[in-house]
Coordinates of C-alpha atoms in Angstrom, one line a residue:
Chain E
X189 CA 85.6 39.8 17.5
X190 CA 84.2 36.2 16.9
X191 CA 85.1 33.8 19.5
X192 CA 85.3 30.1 19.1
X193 CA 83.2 27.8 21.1
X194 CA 82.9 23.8 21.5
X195 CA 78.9 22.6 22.3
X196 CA 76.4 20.0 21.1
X197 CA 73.0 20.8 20.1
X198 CA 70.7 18.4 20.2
X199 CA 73.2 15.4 20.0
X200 CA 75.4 17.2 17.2
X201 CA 78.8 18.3 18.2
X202 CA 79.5 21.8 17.1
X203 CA 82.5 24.0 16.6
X204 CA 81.3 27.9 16.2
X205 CA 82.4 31.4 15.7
X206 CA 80.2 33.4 18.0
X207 CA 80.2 37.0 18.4
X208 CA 80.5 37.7 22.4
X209 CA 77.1 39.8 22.0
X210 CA 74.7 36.9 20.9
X211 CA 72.5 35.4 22.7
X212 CA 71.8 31.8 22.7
X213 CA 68.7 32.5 21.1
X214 CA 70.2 34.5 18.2
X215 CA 72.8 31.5 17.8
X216 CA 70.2 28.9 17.5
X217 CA 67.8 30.8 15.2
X218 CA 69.8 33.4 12.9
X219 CA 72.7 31.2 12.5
X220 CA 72.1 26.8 13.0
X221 CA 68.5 27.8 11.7
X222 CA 67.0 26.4 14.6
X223 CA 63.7 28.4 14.6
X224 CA 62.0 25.9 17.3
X225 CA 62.7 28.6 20.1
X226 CA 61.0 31.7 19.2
X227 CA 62.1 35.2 20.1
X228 CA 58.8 36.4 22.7
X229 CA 59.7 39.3 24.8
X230 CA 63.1 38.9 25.0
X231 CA 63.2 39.8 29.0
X232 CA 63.1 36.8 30.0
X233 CA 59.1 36.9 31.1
X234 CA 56.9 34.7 28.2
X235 CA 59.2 31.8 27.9
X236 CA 59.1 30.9 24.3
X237 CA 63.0 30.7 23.9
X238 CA 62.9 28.2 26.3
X239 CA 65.6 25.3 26.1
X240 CA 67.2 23.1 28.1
X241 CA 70.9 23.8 28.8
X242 CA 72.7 20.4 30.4
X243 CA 69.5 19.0 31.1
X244 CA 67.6 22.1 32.9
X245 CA 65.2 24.7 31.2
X246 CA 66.4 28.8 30.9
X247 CA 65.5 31.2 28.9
X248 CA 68.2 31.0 25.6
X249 CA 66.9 35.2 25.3
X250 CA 68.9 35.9 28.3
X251 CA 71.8 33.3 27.9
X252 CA 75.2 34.3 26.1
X253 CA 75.8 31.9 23.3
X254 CA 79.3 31.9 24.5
X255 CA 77.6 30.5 27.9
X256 CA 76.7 27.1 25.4
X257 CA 80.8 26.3 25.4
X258 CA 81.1 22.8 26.7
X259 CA 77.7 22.6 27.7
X260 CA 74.7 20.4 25.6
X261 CA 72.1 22.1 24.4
X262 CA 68.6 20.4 23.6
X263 CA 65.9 22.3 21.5
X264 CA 62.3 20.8 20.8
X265 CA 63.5 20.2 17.0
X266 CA 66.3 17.5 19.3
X267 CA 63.5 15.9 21.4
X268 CA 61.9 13.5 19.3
X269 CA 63.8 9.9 18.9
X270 CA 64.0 9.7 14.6
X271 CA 60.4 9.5 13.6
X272 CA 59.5 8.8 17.3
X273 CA 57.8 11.3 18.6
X274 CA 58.7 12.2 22.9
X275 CA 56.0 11.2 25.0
X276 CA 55.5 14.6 26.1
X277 CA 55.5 15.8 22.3
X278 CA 52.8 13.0 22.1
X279 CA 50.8 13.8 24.9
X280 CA 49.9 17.5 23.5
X281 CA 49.0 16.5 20.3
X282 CA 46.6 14.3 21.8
X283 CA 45.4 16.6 24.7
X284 CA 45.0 19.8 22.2
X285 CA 47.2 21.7 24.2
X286 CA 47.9 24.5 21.8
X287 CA 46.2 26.3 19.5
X288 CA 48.4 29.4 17.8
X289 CA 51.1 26.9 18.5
X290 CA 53.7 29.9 19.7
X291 CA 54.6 28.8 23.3
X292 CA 54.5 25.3 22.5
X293 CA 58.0 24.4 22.0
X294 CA 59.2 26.4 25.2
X295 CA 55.9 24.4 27.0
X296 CA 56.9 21.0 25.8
X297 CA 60.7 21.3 26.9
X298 CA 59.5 23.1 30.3
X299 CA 57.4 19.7 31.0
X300 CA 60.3 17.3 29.9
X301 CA 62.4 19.5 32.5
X302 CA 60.4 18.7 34.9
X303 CA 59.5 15.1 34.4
X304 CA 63.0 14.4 34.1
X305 CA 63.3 15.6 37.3
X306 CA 60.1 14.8 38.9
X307 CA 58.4 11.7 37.0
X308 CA 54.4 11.9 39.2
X309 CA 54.0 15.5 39.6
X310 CA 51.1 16.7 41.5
X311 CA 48.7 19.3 39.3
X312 CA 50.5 22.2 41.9
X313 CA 53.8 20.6 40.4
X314 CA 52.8 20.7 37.2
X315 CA 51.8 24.3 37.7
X316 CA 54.7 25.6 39.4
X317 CA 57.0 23.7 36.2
X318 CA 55.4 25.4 33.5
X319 CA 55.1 28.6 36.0
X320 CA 57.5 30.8 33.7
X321 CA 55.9 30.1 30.3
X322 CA 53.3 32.2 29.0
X323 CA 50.0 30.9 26.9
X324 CA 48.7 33.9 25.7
X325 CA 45.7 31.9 24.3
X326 CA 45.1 30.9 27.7
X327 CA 44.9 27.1 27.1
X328 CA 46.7 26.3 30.3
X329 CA 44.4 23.7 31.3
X330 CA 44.9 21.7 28.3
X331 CA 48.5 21.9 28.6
X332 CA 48.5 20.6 32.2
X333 CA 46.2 17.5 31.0
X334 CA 48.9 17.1 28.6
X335 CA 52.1 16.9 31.2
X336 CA 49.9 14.7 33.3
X337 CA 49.3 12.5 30.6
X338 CA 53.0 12.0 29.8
X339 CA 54.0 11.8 33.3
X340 CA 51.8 8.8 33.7
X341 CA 53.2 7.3 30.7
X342 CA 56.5 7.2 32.6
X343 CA 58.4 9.9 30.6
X344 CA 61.6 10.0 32.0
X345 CA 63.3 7.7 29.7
X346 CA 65.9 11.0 28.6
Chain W
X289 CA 69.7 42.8 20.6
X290 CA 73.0 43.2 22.9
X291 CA 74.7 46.0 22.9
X292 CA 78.7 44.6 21.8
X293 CA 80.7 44.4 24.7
X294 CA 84.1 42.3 25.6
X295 CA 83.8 39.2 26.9
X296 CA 86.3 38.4 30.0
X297 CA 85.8 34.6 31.4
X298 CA 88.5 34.3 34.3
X299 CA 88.9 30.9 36.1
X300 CA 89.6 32.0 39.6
X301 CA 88.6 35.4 41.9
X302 CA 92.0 36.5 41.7
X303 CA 91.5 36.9 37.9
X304 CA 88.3 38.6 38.5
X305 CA 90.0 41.0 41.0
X306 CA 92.3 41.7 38.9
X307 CA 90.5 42.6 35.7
X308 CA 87.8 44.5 37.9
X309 CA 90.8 46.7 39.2
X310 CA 91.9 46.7 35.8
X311 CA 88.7 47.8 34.2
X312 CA 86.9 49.4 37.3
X313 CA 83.4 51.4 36.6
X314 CA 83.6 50.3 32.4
X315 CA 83.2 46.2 33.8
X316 CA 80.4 44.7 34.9
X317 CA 80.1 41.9 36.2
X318 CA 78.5 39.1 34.6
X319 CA 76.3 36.3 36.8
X320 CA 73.2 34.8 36.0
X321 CA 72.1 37.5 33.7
X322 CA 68.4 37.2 33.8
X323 CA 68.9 40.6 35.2
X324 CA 71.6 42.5 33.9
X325 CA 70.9 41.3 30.0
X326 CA 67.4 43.0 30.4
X327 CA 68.6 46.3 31.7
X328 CA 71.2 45.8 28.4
X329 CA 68.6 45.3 26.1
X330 CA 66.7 48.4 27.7
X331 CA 69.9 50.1 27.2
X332 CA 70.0 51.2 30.6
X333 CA 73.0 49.5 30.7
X334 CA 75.7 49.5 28.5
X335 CA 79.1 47.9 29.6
X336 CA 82.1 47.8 27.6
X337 CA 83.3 44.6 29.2
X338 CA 81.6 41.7 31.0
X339 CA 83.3 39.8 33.4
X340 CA 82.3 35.9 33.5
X341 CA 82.2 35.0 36.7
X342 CA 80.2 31.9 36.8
X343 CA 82.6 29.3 35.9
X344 CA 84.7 30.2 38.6
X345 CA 84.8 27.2 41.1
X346 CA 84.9 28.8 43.7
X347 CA 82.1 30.9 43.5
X348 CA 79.6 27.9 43.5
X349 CA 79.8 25.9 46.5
X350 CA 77.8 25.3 49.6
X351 CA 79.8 24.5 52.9
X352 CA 79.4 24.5 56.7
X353 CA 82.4 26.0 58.4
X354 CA 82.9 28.1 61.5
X355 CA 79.2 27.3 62.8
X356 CA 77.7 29.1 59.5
X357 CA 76.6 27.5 56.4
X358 CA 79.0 29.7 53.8
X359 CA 77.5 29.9 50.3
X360 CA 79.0 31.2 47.2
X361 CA 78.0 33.8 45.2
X362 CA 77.4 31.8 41.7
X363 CA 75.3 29.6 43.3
X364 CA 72.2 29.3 41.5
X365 CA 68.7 29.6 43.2
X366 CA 67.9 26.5 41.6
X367 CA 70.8 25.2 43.4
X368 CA 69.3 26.8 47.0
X369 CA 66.6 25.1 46.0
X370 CA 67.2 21.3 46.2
X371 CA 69.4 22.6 49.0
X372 CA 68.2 20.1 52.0
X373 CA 70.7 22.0 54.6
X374 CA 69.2 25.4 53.1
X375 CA 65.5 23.9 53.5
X376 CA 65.5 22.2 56.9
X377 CA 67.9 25.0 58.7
X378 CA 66.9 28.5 56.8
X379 CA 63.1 27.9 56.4
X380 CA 62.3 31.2 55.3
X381 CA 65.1 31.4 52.6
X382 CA 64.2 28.5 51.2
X383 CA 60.8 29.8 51.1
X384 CA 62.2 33.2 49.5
X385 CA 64.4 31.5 46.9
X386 CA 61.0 29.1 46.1
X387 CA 59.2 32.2 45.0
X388 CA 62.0 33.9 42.7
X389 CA 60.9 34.3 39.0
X390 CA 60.1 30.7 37.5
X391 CA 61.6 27.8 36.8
X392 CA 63.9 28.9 34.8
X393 CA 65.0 32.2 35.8
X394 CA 66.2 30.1 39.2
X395 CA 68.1 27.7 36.6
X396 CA 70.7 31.0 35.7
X397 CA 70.0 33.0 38.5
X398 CA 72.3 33.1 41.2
X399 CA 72.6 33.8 45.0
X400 CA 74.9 37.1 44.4
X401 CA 72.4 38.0 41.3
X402 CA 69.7 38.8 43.8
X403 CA 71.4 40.7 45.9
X404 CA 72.3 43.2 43.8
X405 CA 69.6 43.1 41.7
X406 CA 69.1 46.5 39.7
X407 CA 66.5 48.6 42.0
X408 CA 62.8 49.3 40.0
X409 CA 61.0 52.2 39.9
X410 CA 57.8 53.0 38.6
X411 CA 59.0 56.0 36.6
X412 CA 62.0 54.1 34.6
X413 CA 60.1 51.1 34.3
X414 CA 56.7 52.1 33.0
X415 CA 56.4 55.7 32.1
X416 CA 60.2 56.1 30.5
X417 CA 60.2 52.8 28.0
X418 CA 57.3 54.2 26.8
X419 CA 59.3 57.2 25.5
X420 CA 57.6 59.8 27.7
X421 CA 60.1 62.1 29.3
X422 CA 57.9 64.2 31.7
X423 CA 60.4 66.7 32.4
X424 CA 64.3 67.2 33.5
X425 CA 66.3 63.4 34.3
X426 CA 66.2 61.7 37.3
X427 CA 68.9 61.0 39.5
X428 CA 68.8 57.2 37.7
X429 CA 69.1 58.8 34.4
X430 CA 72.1 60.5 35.8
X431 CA 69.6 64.1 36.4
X432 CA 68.8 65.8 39.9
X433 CA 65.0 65.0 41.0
X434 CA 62.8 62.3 41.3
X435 CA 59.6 62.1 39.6
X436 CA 58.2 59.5 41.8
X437 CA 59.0 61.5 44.9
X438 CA 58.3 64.6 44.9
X439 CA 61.1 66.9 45.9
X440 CA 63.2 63.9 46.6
X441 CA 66.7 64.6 47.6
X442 CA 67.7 61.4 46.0
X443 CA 67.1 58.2 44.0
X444 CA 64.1 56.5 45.5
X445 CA 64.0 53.2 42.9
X446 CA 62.8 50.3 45.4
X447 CA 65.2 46.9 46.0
X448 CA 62.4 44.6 45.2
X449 CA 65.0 41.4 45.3
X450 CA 63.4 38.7 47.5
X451 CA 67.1 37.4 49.3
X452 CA 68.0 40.8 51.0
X453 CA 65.4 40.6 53.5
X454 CA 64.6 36.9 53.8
X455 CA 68.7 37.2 54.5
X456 CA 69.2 40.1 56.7
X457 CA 66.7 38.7 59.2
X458 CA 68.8 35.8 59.2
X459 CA 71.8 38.0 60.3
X460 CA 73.8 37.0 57.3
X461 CA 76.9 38.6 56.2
X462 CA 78.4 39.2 53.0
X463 CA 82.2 39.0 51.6
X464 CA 83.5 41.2 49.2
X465 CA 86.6 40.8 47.7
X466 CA 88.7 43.5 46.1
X467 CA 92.2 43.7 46.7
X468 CA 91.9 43.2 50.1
X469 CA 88.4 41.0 51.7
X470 CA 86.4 42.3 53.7
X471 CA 83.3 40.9 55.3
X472 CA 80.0 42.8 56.5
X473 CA 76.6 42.7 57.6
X474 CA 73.7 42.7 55.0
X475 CA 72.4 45.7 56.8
X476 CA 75.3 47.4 56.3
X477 CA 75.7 46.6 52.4
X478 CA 72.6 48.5 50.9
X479 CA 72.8 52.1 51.0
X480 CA 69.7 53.2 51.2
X481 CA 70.1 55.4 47.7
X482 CA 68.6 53.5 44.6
X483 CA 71.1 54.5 41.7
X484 CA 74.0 53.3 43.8
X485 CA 72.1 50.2 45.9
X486 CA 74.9 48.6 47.7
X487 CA 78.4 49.7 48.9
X488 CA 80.5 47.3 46.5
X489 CA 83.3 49.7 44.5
X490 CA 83.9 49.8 41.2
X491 CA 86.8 47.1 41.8
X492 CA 84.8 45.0 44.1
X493 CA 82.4 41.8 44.0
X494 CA 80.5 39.7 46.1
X495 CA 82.1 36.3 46.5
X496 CA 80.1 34.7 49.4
X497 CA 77.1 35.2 51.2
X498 CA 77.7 33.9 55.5
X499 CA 74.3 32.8 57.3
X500 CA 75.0 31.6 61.0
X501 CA 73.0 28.7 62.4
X502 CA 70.1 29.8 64.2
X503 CA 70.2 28.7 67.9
X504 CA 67.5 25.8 68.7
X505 CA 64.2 26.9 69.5
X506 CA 64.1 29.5 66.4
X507 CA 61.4 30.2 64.2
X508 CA 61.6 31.8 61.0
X509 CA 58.9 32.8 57.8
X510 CA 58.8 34.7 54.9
X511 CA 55.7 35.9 52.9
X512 CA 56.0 37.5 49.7
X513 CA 52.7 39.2 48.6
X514 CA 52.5 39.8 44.7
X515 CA 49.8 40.4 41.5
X516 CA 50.9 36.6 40.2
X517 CA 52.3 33.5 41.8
X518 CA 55.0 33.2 39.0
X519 CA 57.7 36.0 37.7
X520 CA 56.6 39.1 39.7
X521 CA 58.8 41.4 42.4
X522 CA 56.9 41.4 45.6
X523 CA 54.3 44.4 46.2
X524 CA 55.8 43.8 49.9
X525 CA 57.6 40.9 51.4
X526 CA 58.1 40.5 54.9
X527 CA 60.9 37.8 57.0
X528 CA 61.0 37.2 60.5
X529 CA 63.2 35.3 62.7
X530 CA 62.2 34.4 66.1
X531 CA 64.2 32.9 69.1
X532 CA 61.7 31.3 71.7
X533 CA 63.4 31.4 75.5
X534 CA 62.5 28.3 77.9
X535 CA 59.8 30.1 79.3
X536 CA 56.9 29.1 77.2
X537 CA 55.6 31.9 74.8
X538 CA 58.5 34.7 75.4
X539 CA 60.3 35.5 72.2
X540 CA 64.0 36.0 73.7
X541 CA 65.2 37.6 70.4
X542 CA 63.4 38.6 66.9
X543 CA 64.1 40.1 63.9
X544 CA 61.5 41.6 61.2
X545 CA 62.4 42.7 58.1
X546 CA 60.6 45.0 55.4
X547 CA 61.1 44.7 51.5
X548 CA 60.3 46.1 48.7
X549 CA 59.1 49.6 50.0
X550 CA 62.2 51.3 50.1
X551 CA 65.8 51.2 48.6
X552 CA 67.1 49.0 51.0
X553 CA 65.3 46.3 53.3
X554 CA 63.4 48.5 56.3
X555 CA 64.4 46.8 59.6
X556 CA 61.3 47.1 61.8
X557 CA 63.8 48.0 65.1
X558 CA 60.8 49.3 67.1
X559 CA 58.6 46.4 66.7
X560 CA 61.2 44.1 67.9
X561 CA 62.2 46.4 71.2
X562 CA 58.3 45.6 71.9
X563 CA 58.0 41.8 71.3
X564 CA 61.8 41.2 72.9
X565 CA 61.5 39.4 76.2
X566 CA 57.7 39.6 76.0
X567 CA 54.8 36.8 76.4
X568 CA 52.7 37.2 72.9
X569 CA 49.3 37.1 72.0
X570 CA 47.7 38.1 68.5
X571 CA 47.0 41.3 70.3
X572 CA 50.7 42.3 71.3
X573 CA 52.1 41.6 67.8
X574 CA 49.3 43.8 65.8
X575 CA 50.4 46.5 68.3
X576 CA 54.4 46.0 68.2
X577 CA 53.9 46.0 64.3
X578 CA 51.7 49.3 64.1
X579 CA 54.2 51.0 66.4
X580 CA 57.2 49.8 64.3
X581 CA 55.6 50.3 60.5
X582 CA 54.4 53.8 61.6
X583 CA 56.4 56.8 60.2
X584 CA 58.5 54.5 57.7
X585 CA 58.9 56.1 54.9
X586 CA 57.5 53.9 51.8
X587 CA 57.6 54.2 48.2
X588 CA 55.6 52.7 45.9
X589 CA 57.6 51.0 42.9
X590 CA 54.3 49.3 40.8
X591 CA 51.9 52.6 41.1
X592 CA 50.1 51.3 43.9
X593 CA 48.9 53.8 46.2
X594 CA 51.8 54.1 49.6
X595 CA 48.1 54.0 51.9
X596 CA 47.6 50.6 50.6
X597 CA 51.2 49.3 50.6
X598 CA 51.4 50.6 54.5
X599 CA 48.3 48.5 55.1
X600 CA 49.7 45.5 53.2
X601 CA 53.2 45.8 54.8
X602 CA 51.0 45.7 58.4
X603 CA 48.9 43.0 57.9
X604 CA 52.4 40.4 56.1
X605 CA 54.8 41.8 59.0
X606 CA 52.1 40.3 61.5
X607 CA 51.5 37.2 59.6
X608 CA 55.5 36.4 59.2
X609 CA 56.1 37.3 62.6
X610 CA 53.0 35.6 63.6
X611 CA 54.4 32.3 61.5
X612 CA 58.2 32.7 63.1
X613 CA 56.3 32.6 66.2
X614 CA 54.8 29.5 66.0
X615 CA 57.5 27.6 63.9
X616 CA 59.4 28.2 66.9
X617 CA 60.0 25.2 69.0

């Protein structure tokens, strides 16, 4: 049986009917249309359903969307300020760092989680932040140049 | 995709106690999920009802009381994390928590989580998802052998969670409430059996986890040894506390602790009778630790060969109690 549930997604207050089974992930894709986090592996190991739930990154594959009552949600399609892009957003398009594109969302939002906490992360830092999110195209360097670029740039502006 | 189940959110433990007793073996209980959500999607689990228990308050504190620092079970590991009491008094549980997962598996993740994290087994996780059934079921799979030892008497899936042994040599304790509270030692809350890993009944739950301060002069380490640096169970881990006496270089008390070789974290009893009370040197600890790893029985959960594990657990037992040794002041 549906249950209702009060949450804001990327800035936008919601009131939903979510079956108790869904995931986060399944909420923000199959039903708000939100397609930005993708469904990897779904165990919690590739990180591509990556979002950030009251300002931290999880895994939306392993979250109940029930779990998204009276919390905020931000997805990468709620990072960007109107036509401004976010400096971390920025910062990969100028570094390169993707190239099939399909961990990029969950990459971006995994660097803005950590500059938001930690605005000069060491390379190790850097490392350890984006340490749950796979690149299976193996352009890891890249996306490191990219996080160190933004970090520089002072990202931590929310 | 989830298997439909009903969802229970209670606000306090009392609530919880009561629809656990309510519900008993057909509940589960419902944490940080990172685990339980993939043994659902596995369908090796399949709960009718999930009990919420993370928005309880009470569950997700951190306090000092009684000369023990008292944490609750909903804590996250993210929250151990940024812990400063956790970091500068329980060096090796910081340490442990550190290496959990990734980022964001320590964002949900919680403190009780990893405790009872379901045990792994190279059987049910890489030969069975696979769809290969070699023979009769396991004892997991609710059968009566154990294809990954043979002529096993029992369930040999390994607790590979990185808390239970960074914990136990910390001499922690655990409360479990039911109707009635009751509070014991780590060692004495794993079984030793990997179906049914810890002793918490149907209608019970962990609420707190209890570490008491170490005495001054104590050392402690933890060394996890693993394929990557991110998201994997340990191959082997190994914790050691150590409590230095005022003569220099005696180790007055110690504690080493084993994980990820057996169904429950393998005490190395015999390695501390030798070190206890004793001047070390490199030599003495290599020794204590051959004497106390020899004739434990070890199972392998990742298909690495047990000759290679026994080595591995040899040579990170020395190290961490080599590490405890010397962070000992």
């Amino acid at each position: 049986m549906k249950q209702p549930i009060e949450t804001k997604i990327n800035g936008i207050s919601y009131r939903l009917e979510v079956e108790p089974h869904w995931t986060l992930l399944e909420l923000l894709r199959n039903v708000l249309k939100l397609t930005g986090a993708k469904d990897g592996c779904g165990m919690g190991e590739c990180g591509s359903c990556t979002v950030m739930m009251d300002g931290r990154a999880i895994y939306s594959c392993l979250t109940l969307a029930m779990r998204a009552d009276g919390r905020e949600i931000l997805t990468i399609e709620g990072l960007a300020h109107g036509d401004e892009l976010d400096p971390v957003q920025k910062a990969f398009i100028e570094h390169g760092a993707f190239q099939c594109g399909y961990c990029t969302p969950g990459m971006i939002l995994s660097g803005k989680a950590l500059l938001d906490q930690n605005p000069n992360p060491t390379d190790e830092e850097i490392k350890r932040g984006i340490s749950g999110n796979l690149c299976r195209c193996t352009g890891y360097n890249m996306i490191v140049e990219a996080i160190r670029a933004a970090s520089k740039k002072g990202v931590s502006r929310g | 995709m989830l298997n439909r189940f009903e969802y229970i959110k209670p606000k306090t433990v009392d609530e919880v106690v009561f629809h656990l007793s309510r519900l008993g073996k057909e509940a589960k209980i419902l944490a940080g999920g990172t685990d339980l959500f993939v043994q659902m999607k596995k369908k090796r689990a399949s709960p009718r009802y999930l009990i919420d228990v993370v928005t309880v308050p009470e569950l997700s504190q951190i306090e000092e009381e009684d000369g023990e620092v008292r944490i609750g079970s909903c804590v996250t590991l993210a929250s151990i994390e940024r812990s400063t009491l956790v970091k500068e008094r329980f060096g090796s549980l910081w340490r442990a928590v550190q290496g959990i997962g990734s980022p964001q598996i320590r964002n949900m993740g919680t403190l009780g989580g990893n405790l009872c994290v379901e045990t792994r087994c190279r059987y049910m996780d890489f030969f069975h998802p696979w769809g290969r059934e070699i023979s009769d079921k396991c004892f997991k799979r609710g059968g009566n052998l154990c294809h990954v030892v043979k002529g096993g008497d029992q369930c040999h899936a390994v607790m590979a969670g990185d808390l239970a042994g960074a914990l136990m040599s910390l001499c922690s304790r655990v409360v479990i409430k039911g109707r009635s509270e009751r509070v014991v030692l780590l060692e004495d809350f794993y079984t030793g059996e990997g179906k049914e890993v810890t002793r918490i009944e149907p209608d019970e739950f962990v609420t707190q986890i209890r570490i008491p301060f170490l005495p001054p002069c104590s050392g402690t380490s933890y060394l996890k040894y693993r394929w990557r640096e991110s998201l994997d169970f340990p191959i082997v881990s190994a914790a050691a506390w150590v409590l230095k006496g005022p003569k220099q270089g005696i180790g007055e008390e110690i504690r080493v602790v084993l994980g990820a070789l057996a169904s429950a974290p393998i005490r190395l009893r015999r390695t501390e009778d030798l070190l206890r009370g004793k001047r070390v040197s490199d030599d003495i600890i290599e020794e204590a630790v051959h004497e106390g790893v020899k004739g434990i029985f070890m199972v392998s959960c990742l298909g690495v060969p047990v000759s290679y594990i026994r080595k591995m657990a040899q040579t990170f037992a020395v190290k961490a109690v080599r590490e405890a040794y010397e962070a000992a002041h």
